[in-house]
């Protein structure tokens, strides 16, 4: 088995040289990492500013593409669908255009331009393994792609939405809304209606219930229950993220490790517990 560990970006401090976010911006992003859909009034006290200021701040960060909240299926769904990390090689002149094209694919949870043995690293989710195979084959047919290598995720030990910036004091953290019950061990597969809700929330995880109800053609009360259900069960997760160049955190990297099967559980547990680990997964890698 192989273990993949993705580290958090590194920086000397939250206000490192080159950062375009001030301390309140970072505190707001951190608060939304903990409570992504919390009303501004609930965050105003812990952050020490009024709700209107937080609303304006977030609108600026969101509209500029500096920070965002997204929604996607949770770790429990690995058992029902297919999740893979795909390394993509391409012609040098096609890299940026290819990254932009892949970012438009609904299957792609993330697209990263990387240095090393590949040019792009994609995190891809599909409903089942046949669909994953079809996606990889289609990916290889895109002009400019010279090769792919697929790492099929067997188990997620740490999911990236659990990572936090170090921008809130303990008192501020205690004042944030509680995240609620943890995910159930086996909540079952996402239903068709739940999938529609998750996809509707993907571009903006703070989207209003009124807007979601209008798109889904369902009563607002129904959408509220659906949303509470997918989040409390762990079928879906909300994640607040910020564009790395603006945060003062300069470098992130992915480490691929070969681990003897007998040592996998222990190694995965230790890696997942490290402060800088954003994602840790066991994968089966194609030869």
mmCIF file of C-alpha atoms in Angstrom:
data_model
loop_
_atom_site.group_PDB
_atom_site.id
_atom_site.type_symbol
_atom_site.label_atom_id
_atom_site.label_comp_id
_atom_site.label_asym_id
_atom_site.label_seq_id
_atom_site.Cartn_x
_atom_site.Cartn_y
_atom_site.Cartn_z
ATOM 1 C CA UNK A 1 0.000 0.000 0.000
ATOM 2 C CA UNK A 2 1.006 3.613 -0.471
ATOM 3 C CA UNK A 3 0.416 6.528 1.839
ATOM 4 C CA UNK A 4 -0.073 10.038 0.511
ATOM 5 C CA UNK A 5 0.381 12.981 2.846
ATOM 6 C CA UNK A 6 -0.221 16.538 1.708
ATOM 7 C CA UNK A 7 1.298 19.205 3.894
ATOM 8 C CA UNK A 8 -0.092 22.596 4.708
ATOM 9 C CA UNK A 9 1.565 25.596 3.084
ATOM 10 C CA UNK A 10 4.444 26.909 5.183
ATOM 11 C CA UNK A 11 5.185 30.458 6.332
ATOM 12 C CA UNK A 12 7.119 32.162 9.098
ATOM 13 C CA UNK A 13 4.006 33.946 10.380
ATOM 14 C CA UNK A 14 0.478 34.888 9.393
ATOM 15 C CA UNK A 15 1.715 38.321 8.356
ATOM 16 C CA UNK A 16 4.725 37.111 6.381
ATOM 17 C CA UNK A 17 6.175 39.369 3.721
ATOM 18 C CA UNK A 18 4.001 39.422 0.645
ATOM 19 C CA UNK A 19 0.737 38.595 2.394
ATOM 20 C CA UNK A 20 -2.236 40.630 1.171
ATOM 21 C CA UNK A 21 -4.521 39.588 4.020
ATOM 22 C CA UNK A 22 -4.575 41.437 7.319
ATOM 23 C CA UNK A 23 -5.122 39.807 10.701
ATOM 24 C CA UNK A 24 -8.903 40.262 10.641
ATOM 25 C CA UNK A 25 -9.072 38.608 7.215
ATOM 26 C CA UNK A 26 -7.134 35.606 8.523
ATOM 27 C CA UNK A 27 -9.228 35.456 11.684
ATOM 28 C CA UNK A 28 -12.397 35.505 9.569
ATOM 29 C CA UNK A 29 -11.127 32.728 7.284
ATOM 30 C CA UNK A 30 -10.120 30.635 10.293
ATOM 31 C CA UNK A 31 -13.524 31.149 11.903
ATOM 32 C CA UNK A 32 -15.198 29.979 8.684
ATOM 33 C CA UNK A 33 -12.942 26.933 8.608
ATOM 34 C CA UNK A 34 -14.454 26.015 11.973
ATOM 35 C CA UNK A 35 -18.041 27.131 11.273
ATOM 36 C CA UNK A 36 -18.446 27.625 7.489
ATOM 37 C CA UNK A 37 -22.130 28.613 7.504
ATOM 38 C CA UNK A 38 -22.284 30.473 10.814
ATOM 39 C CA UNK A 39 -24.311 33.706 10.677
ATOM 40 C CA UNK A 40 -22.190 36.844 10.859
ATOM 41 C CA UNK A 41 -23.902 37.791 14.130
ATOM 42 C CA UNK A 42 -22.534 34.606 15.754
ATOM 43 C CA UNK A 43 -18.992 35.368 14.584
ATOM 44 C CA UNK A 44 -19.076 39.049 15.512
ATOM 45 C CA UNK A 45 -18.458 38.484 19.237
ATOM 46 C CA UNK A 46 -15.463 36.127 18.975
ATOM 47 C CA UNK A 47 -13.835 38.294 16.274
ATOM 48 C CA UNK A 48 -14.562 41.575 18.044
ATOM 49 C CA UNK A 49 -16.225 43.394 15.129
ATOM 50 C CA UNK A 50 -19.807 43.924 14.039
ATOM 51 C CA UNK A 51 -21.670 41.581 11.692
ATOM 52 C CA UNK A 52 -21.873 44.159 8.884
ATOM 53 C CA UNK A 53 -18.089 44.500 8.826
ATOM 54 C CA UNK A 54 -17.648 40.733 8.601
ATOM 55 C CA UNK A 55 -20.198 40.526 5.783
ATOM 56 C CA UNK A 56 -18.359 43.220 3.798
ATOM 57 C CA UNK A 57 -14.991 41.601 4.459
ATOM 58 C CA UNK A 58 -16.185 38.212 3.279
ATOM 59 C CA UNK A 59 -17.830 39.659 0.164
ATOM 60 C CA UNK A 60 -14.499 41.259 -0.780
ATOM 61 C CA UNK A 61 -12.534 38.072 -0.161
ATOM 62 C CA UNK A 62 -15.053 35.904 -2.013
ATOM 63 C CA UNK A 63 -15.574 38.190 -5.000
ATOM 64 C CA UNK A 64 -11.821 38.634 -5.537
ATOM 65 C CA UNK A 65 -11.251 34.869 -5.450
ATOM 66 C CA UNK A 66 -9.006 35.261 -2.394
ATOM 67 C CA UNK A 67 -11.095 32.963 -0.187
ATOM 68 C CA UNK A 68 -14.094 30.721 -0.658
ATOM 69 C CA UNK A 69 -16.297 28.108 0.977
ATOM 70 C CA UNK A 70 -17.060 24.982 -1.015
ATOM 71 C CA UNK A 71 -18.950 21.734 -0.416
ATOM 72 C CA UNK A 72 -18.156 18.188 -1.507
ATOM 73 C CA UNK A 73 -18.824 14.583 -0.509
ATOM 74 C CA UNK A 74 -17.192 13.460 2.727
ATOM 75 C CA UNK A 75 -14.680 10.735 3.472
ATOM 76 C CA UNK A 76 -17.450 8.216 4.138
ATOM 77 C CA UNK A 77 -18.349 8.225 0.448
ATOM 78 C CA UNK A 78 -15.006 6.693 -0.587
ATOM 79 C CA UNK A 79 -16.582 3.309 0.189
ATOM 80 C CA UNK A 80 -19.453 3.937 -2.248
ATOM 81 C CA UNK A 81 -17.860 5.899 -5.095
ATOM 82 C CA UNK A 82 -14.328 6.459 -6.306
ATOM 83 C CA UNK A 83 -11.745 9.028 -5.222
ATOM 84 C CA UNK A 84 -8.335 9.334 -6.843
ATOM 85 C CA UNK A 85 -5.254 11.512 -6.981
ATOM 86 C CA UNK A 86 -4.198 11.723 -10.627
ATOM 87 C CA UNK A 87 -0.771 12.899 -11.739
ATOM 88 C CA UNK A 88 -0.871 14.449 -15.205
ATOM 89 C CA UNK A 89 2.039 15.146 -17.535
ATOM 90 C CA UNK A 90 1.646 17.542 -20.432
ATOM 91 C CA UNK A 91 3.566 19.651 -22.927
ATOM 92 C CA UNK A 92 5.105 22.673 -21.159
ATOM 93 C CA UNK A 93 3.268 25.225 -23.289
ATOM 94 C CA UNK A 94 -0.090 23.575 -22.532
ATOM 95 C CA UNK A 95 0.149 23.454 -18.745
ATOM 96 C CA UNK A 96 -1.842 26.544 -17.786
ATOM 97 C CA UNK A 97 -4.552 25.960 -20.388
ATOM 98 C CA UNK A 98 -4.852 22.319 -19.341
ATOM 99 C CA UNK A 99 -5.123 23.276 -15.667
ATOM 100 C CA UNK A 100 -7.916 25.725 -16.523
ATOM 101 C CA UNK A 101 -9.720 23.075 -18.560
ATOM 102 C CA UNK A 102 -9.457 20.446 -15.803
ATOM 103 C CA UNK A 103 -10.716 22.951 -13.241
ATOM 104 C CA UNK A 104 -13.967 23.115 -15.195
ATOM 105 C CA UNK A 105 -14.517 19.356 -14.902
ATOM 106 C CA UNK A 106 -17.266 18.621 -12.338
ATOM 107 C CA UNK A 107 -15.314 15.519 -11.234
ATOM 108 C CA UNK A 108 -12.225 17.546 -10.267
ATOM 109 C CA UNK A 109 -12.278 18.583 -6.603
ATOM 110 C CA UNK A 110 -8.933 20.345 -6.944
ATOM 111 C CA UNK A 111 -6.350 21.047 -9.647
ATOM 112 C CA UNK A 112 -2.782 21.929 -8.680
ATOM 113 C CA UNK A 113 0.216 22.890 -10.787
ATOM 114 C CA UNK A 114 3.158 21.077 -9.227
ATOM 115 C CA UNK A 115 6.898 20.583 -9.611
ATOM 116 C CA UNK A 116 8.410 17.111 -9.653
ATOM 117 C CA UNK A 117 7.463 13.972 -11.525
ATOM 118 C CA UNK A 118 4.252 15.472 -12.958
ATOM 119 C CA UNK A 119 2.909 18.810 -14.157
ATOM 120 C CA UNK A 120 -0.560 18.716 -12.589
ATOM 121 C CA UNK A 121 -2.077 16.914 -9.617
ATOM 122 C CA UNK A 122 -5.844 16.396 -9.712
ATOM 123 C CA UNK A 123 -8.120 15.230 -6.909
ATOM 124 C CA UNK A 124 -11.018 13.533 -8.675
ATOM 125 C CA UNK A 125 -14.277 12.040 -7.358
ATOM 126 C CA UNK A 126 -16.764 9.959 -9.340
ATOM 127 C CA UNK A 127 -19.859 7.933 -8.481
ATOM 128 C CA UNK A 128 -18.145 4.598 -9.109
ATOM 129 C CA UNK A 129 -14.905 3.087 -10.380
ATOM 130 C CA UNK A 130 -16.169 2.584 -13.920
ATOM 131 C CA UNK A 131 -16.798 6.327 -14.137
ATOM 132 C CA UNK A 132 -13.287 6.943 -12.777
ATOM 133 C CA UNK A 133 -11.812 4.741 -15.519
ATOM 134 C CA UNK A 134 -13.821 6.628 -18.140
ATOM 135 C CA UNK A 135 -12.608 9.947 -16.744
ATOM 136 C CA UNK A 136 -8.938 8.908 -16.792
ATOM 137 C CA UNK A 137 -9.256 7.638 -20.371
ATOM 138 C CA UNK A 138 -10.912 10.890 -21.449
ATOM 139 C CA UNK A 139 -8.218 12.861 -19.642
ATOM 140 C CA UNK A 140 -5.531 11.055 -21.630
ATOM 141 C CA UNK A 141 -7.192 12.049 -24.893
ATOM 142 C CA UNK A 142 -7.025 15.796 -24.198
ATOM 143 C CA UNK A 143 -4.554 17.431 -26.617
ATOM 144 C CA UNK A 144 -1.253 18.155 -24.879
ATOM 145 C CA UNK A 145 -1.584 15.420 -22.237
ATOM 146 C CA UNK A 146 1.421 13.093 -22.496
ATOM 147 C CA UNK A 147 0.674 10.738 -19.605
ATOM 148 C CA UNK A 148 -1.294 10.113 -16.408
ATOM 149 C CA UNK A 149 -0.780 8.073 -13.258
ATOM 150 C CA UNK A 150 -3.734 7.228 -11.040
ATOM 151 C CA UNK A 151 -3.614 6.718 -7.272
ATOM 152 C CA UNK A 152 -6.995 5.291 -6.230
ATOM 153 C CA UNK A 153 -7.808 6.260 -2.640
ATOM 154 C CA UNK A 154 -8.632 3.282 -0.420
ATOM 155 C CA UNK A 155 -9.093 5.228 2.810
ATOM 156 C CA UNK A 156 -8.940 8.857 3.926
ATOM 157 C CA UNK A 157 -7.199 9.178 7.284
ATOM 158 C CA UNK A 158 -7.344 12.976 7.413
ATOM 159 C CA UNK A 159 -9.446 15.179 5.181
ATOM 160 C CA UNK A 160 -8.298 18.663 4.176
ATOM 161 C CA UNK A 161 -11.336 20.479 5.583
ATOM 162 C CA UNK A 162 -10.040 19.649 9.074
ATOM 163 C CA UNK A 163 -6.934 21.813 8.681
ATOM 164 C CA UNK A 164 -6.915 25.302 10.247
ATOM 165 C CA UNK A 165 -4.907 28.512 10.081
ATOM 166 C CA UNK A 166 -3.371 29.519 13.430
ATOM 167 C CA UNK A 167 -5.147 32.864 13.580
ATOM 168 C CA UNK A 168 -7.523 32.634 16.547
ATOM 169 C CA UNK A 169 -6.813 32.709 20.254
ATOM 170 C CA UNK A 170 -8.243 30.029 22.525
ATOM 171 C CA UNK A 171 -10.835 32.487 23.834
ATOM 172 C CA UNK A 172 -11.926 33.287 20.279
ATOM 173 C CA UNK A 173 -12.134 29.588 19.420
ATOM 174 C CA UNK A 174 -14.280 28.893 22.473
ATOM 175 C CA UNK A 175 -16.691 31.611 21.346
ATOM 176 C CA UNK A 176 -17.329 30.056 17.920
ATOM 177 C CA UNK A 177 -20.524 28.081 17.240
ATOM 178 C CA UNK A 178 -20.210 24.363 17.951
ATOM 179 C CA UNK A 179 -19.715 22.185 14.892
ATOM 180 C CA UNK A 180 -22.357 19.671 16.043
ATOM 181 C CA UNK A 181 -22.184 15.882 16.201
ATOM 182 C CA UNK A 182 -19.419 14.059 14.446
ATOM 183 C CA UNK A 183 -20.008 12.001 11.297
ATOM 184 C CA UNK A 184 -21.603 8.587 11.651
ATOM 185 C CA UNK A 185 -19.340 5.588 10.912
ATOM 186 C CA UNK A 186 -21.477 4.461 7.961
ATOM 187 C CA UNK A 187 -24.114 7.006 6.913
ATOM 188 C CA UNK A 188 -24.823 5.200 3.640
ATOM 189 C CA UNK A 189 -24.408 6.523 0.109
ATOM 190 C CA UNK A 190 -25.428 10.004 -0.968
ATOM 191 C CA UNK A 191 -28.906 10.024 -2.523
ATOM 192 C CA UNK A 192 -29.699 11.717 -5.830
ATOM 193 C CA UNK A 193 -31.429 14.601 -4.027
ATOM 194 C CA UNK A 194 -28.502 15.035 -1.630
ATOM 195 C CA UNK A 195 -26.069 15.051 -4.552
ATOM 196 C CA UNK A 196 -28.007 17.850 -6.217
ATOM 197 C CA UNK A 197 -27.771 19.863 -3.005
ATOM 198 C CA UNK A 198 -24.017 19.246 -2.680
ATOM 199 C CA UNK A 199 -23.427 20.309 -6.288
ATOM 200 C CA UNK A 200 -25.513 23.448 -5.753
ATOM 201 C CA UNK A 201 -23.376 24.331 -2.723
ATOM 202 C CA UNK A 202 -20.046 23.549 -4.385
ATOM 203 C CA UNK A 203 -19.471 27.034 -5.889
ATOM 204 C CA UNK A 204 -20.510 28.796 -2.656
ATOM 205 C CA UNK A 205 -20.929 26.853 0.567
ATOM 206 C CA UNK A 206 -22.536 29.871 2.279
ATOM 207 C CA UNK A 207 -25.294 30.130 -0.281
ATOM 208 C CA UNK A 208 -28.648 31.014 1.301
ATOM 209 C CA UNK A 209 -31.400 28.482 1.857
ATOM 210 C CA UNK A 210 -33.731 30.671 -0.202
ATOM 211 C CA UNK A 211 -31.374 30.514 -3.187
ATOM 212 C CA UNK A 212 -30.828 26.771 -2.796
ATOM 213 C CA UNK A 213 -34.571 26.099 -2.534
ATOM 214 C CA UNK A 214 -35.204 28.093 -5.708
ATOM 215 C CA UNK A 215 -32.588 26.140 -7.689
ATOM 216 C CA UNK A 216 -33.610 22.730 -6.383
ATOM 217 C CA UNK A 217 -37.337 23.404 -6.656
ATOM 218 C CA UNK A 218 -37.904 22.254 -3.080
ATOM 219 C CA UNK A 219 -39.429 23.990 -0.028
ATOM 220 C CA UNK A 220 -36.939 25.887 2.109
ATOM 221 C CA UNK A 221 -37.743 23.691 5.135
ATOM 222 C CA UNK A 222 -36.921 20.567 3.097
ATOM 223 C CA UNK A 223 -33.605 22.012 1.955
ATOM 224 C CA UNK A 224 -32.773 22.963 5.554
ATOM 225 C CA UNK A 225 -33.371 19.365 6.681
ATOM 226 C CA UNK A 226 -31.393 17.935 3.757
ATOM 227 C CA UNK A 227 -28.450 20.233 4.463
ATOM 228 C CA UNK A 228 -28.432 19.452 8.176
ATOM 229 C CA UNK A 229 -28.577 15.750 7.378
ATOM 230 C CA UNK A 230 -25.676 15.581 4.908
ATOM 231 C CA UNK A 231 -23.434 17.701 7.133
ATOM 232 C CA UNK A 232 -24.192 15.995 10.455
ATOM 233 C CA UNK A 233 -23.828 12.519 8.929
ATOM 234 C CA UNK A 234 -20.530 13.307 7.203
ATOM 235 C CA UNK A 235 -21.949 12.590 3.761
ATOM 236 C CA UNK A 236 -20.782 16.084 2.820
ATOM 237 C CA UNK A 237 -18.278 18.562 4.210
ATOM 238 C CA UNK A 238 -17.916 22.315 3.950
ATOM 239 C CA UNK A 239 -14.434 23.731 3.535
ATOM 240 C CA UNK A 240 -13.181 27.298 3.745
ATOM 241 C CA UNK A 241 -9.982 27.877 1.790
ATOM 242 C CA UNK A 242 -7.793 30.820 0.824
ATOM 243 C CA UNK A 243 -5.607 31.393 -2.213
ATOM 244 C CA UNK A 244 -2.097 30.494 -1.103
ATOM 245 C CA UNK A 245 -0.215 33.502 -2.576
ATOM 246 C CA UNK A 246 -2.330 35.879 -0.486
ATOM 247 C CA UNK A 247 -1.910 34.143 2.870
ATOM 248 C CA UNK A 248 1.824 34.438 3.475
ATOM 249 C CA UNK A 249 2.141 30.624 3.438
ATOM 250 C CA UNK A 250 4.668 29.934 0.708
ATOM 251 C CA UNK A 251 5.002 26.221 0.027
ATOM 252 C CA UNK A 252 2.892 23.085 0.050
ATOM 253 C CA UNK A 253 3.943 19.626 -1.041
ATOM 254 C CA UNK A 254 2.691 16.073 -1.479
ATOM 255 C CA UNK A 255 4.754 13.159 -0.190
ATOM 256 C CA UNK A 256 4.263 9.663 -1.603
ATOM 257 C CA UNK A 257 5.390 6.870 0.725
ATOM 258 C CA UNK A 258 5.513 3.092 0.348
ATOM 259 C CA UNK A 259 4.429 1.475 3.621
ATOM 260 C CA UNK A 260 4.365 -2.249 4.523
ATOM 261 C CA UNK A 261 0.726 -3.343 4.996
ATOM 262 C CA UNK A 262 1.335 -4.277 8.639
ATOM 263 C CA UNK A 263 2.612 -0.765 9.419
ATOM 264 C CA UNK A 264 0.040 1.175 7.418
ATOM 265 C CA UNK A 265 -2.476 1.878 10.183
ATOM 266 C CA UNK A 266 0.162 3.182 12.597
ATOM 267 C CA UNK A 267 1.923 5.294 9.984
ATOM 268 C CA UNK A 268 -1.365 6.765 8.782
ATOM 269 C CA UNK A 269 -2.380 7.681 12.339
ATOM 270 C CA UNK A 270 0.930 9.439 13.038
ATOM 271 C CA UNK A 271 0.904 11.332 9.741
ATOM 272 C CA UNK A 272 -2.705 12.441 10.198
ATOM 273 C CA UNK A 273 -1.850 13.842 13.655
ATOM 274 C CA UNK A 274 0.919 16.137 12.388
ATOM 275 C CA UNK A 275 0.033 19.846 12.503
ATOM 276 C CA UNK A 276 1.084 20.485 8.910
ATOM 277 C CA UNK A 277 -0.782 17.540 7.383
ATOM 278 C CA UNK A 278 -3.810 18.640 5.417
ATOM 279 C CA UNK A 279 -4.679 15.329 3.784
ATOM 280 C CA UNK A 280 -3.543 11.778 4.491
ATOM 281 C CA UNK A 281 -4.761 8.835 2.407
ATOM 282 C CA UNK A 282 -3.964 5.214 1.677
ATOM 283 C CA UNK A 283 -3.864 4.606 -2.057
ATOM 284 C CA UNK A 284 -3.556 1.779 -4.537
ATOM 285 C CA UNK A 285 -1.315 3.041 -7.325
ATOM 286 C CA UNK A 286 -1.306 1.787 -10.881
ATOM 287 C CA UNK A 287 1.971 0.191 -11.972
#
